[in-house]
Amino acid sequence: MKKKVIIDCDPGIDDSLALILALNSPEIEVIGITTVSGNVKSDQGAKNALKVLKLMNREAIPVYIGEEFPLIRELITAQDTHGEDGLGETNYAEANVKIHYGGVDFILENAKKGDLSIIALGPLTNLAKAIEKDELSFNMINEIVSMGGAFKSHGNCSQVAEFNYWVDPHGVKEIFYKSKVPFSMVCLDVTREIVLTPNLIELIKQIGGDVANFIVDVTRFYVDFHWKQEKTLGCVINDPLAVAYFIDRSICEGFTSYLDIVTDGIAIGQTLVDIGEFYKKEHNGLVLTKVNSDKFMKMFLERIFPDNKEDIEIVLNNPRYGVNNFR
Ligand code: BDR
Ligand code: CA
């Protein structure tokens, strides 16, 4: 049985790769995409989601624009990382499909129907607004898998904060404090292991075709950013790991804990994982700290390019060209 999923996202280069993976995964029925302001504003994110749906010939999936601003903080976008348009300044043509408004209501309506999971790839503002509006219906959601936060890894927005949770820490707090929905935190500790290396990008280029060309095009800007920012060759693709983990629980391992977040001051956005049980509070999340990056990369490439399994295998099995070549 397919699991019904809403993907709540801020596309975003790595969000777009996550959407492509989800749309190629038979275990998931994407019943809709909601967008939130993060990498770009939520209306631009919706346009980008539609570009991905057009690429994948899946324009029947509805896209809902969600919240424009974080609960309390001023919005800070990541156009330095993802480009002005959010897709690496590739300026693909927009799909000619109606974009809907009311992402929060769409989430609640479907929560009420039951059997809904959320894969959250951006700030948690939409989810926070949804729980503020109708806690009972929100808590009918089966599960939330969220890309965000950090445990032992350093942050990517400050020394201690990850971008999605740093953009709207108050939104995260609402979820940590009020939600009864099982919550998994696919944090930087695991996503930093997921690097689309130059060799893998070259493999995708050699595979060719529309989807391959899109991936090569949109990641160009991201690769340049990674080199300038942290001397990584290639790019860290955080969001597809949340989708992969949703599909296959053996890809990441972790532990449950009481989770909290810092909402002001120098450490704003830092996630607090109470491994020492200092706060003596009920565990409210699962923190993923170990990842099988080879397994992820095989899944990611084979699902997107099912006709090229042999070539993928040649590259992934060659220690000189494989997943961790540059690290
Ligand atoms: C997260 O921030 C965004 O820039 C990415 O899309 C990802 O969701 C990583 O910190
Ligand atoms: Ca994202």
PDB file of C-alpha atoms in Angstrom, residues 10 147 201 315:
ATOM      1  CA  ASP A  10      11.010  25.466  -0.082  1.00  0.00           C
ATOM      2  CA  MET A 147      15.095  17.713   7.339  1.00  0.00           C
ATOM      3  CA  ILE A 201      27.337  14.687 -11.635  1.00  0.00           C
ATOM      4  CA  VAL A 315      30.643   4.017 -11.051  1.00  0.00           C
TER       5      VAL A 315
END
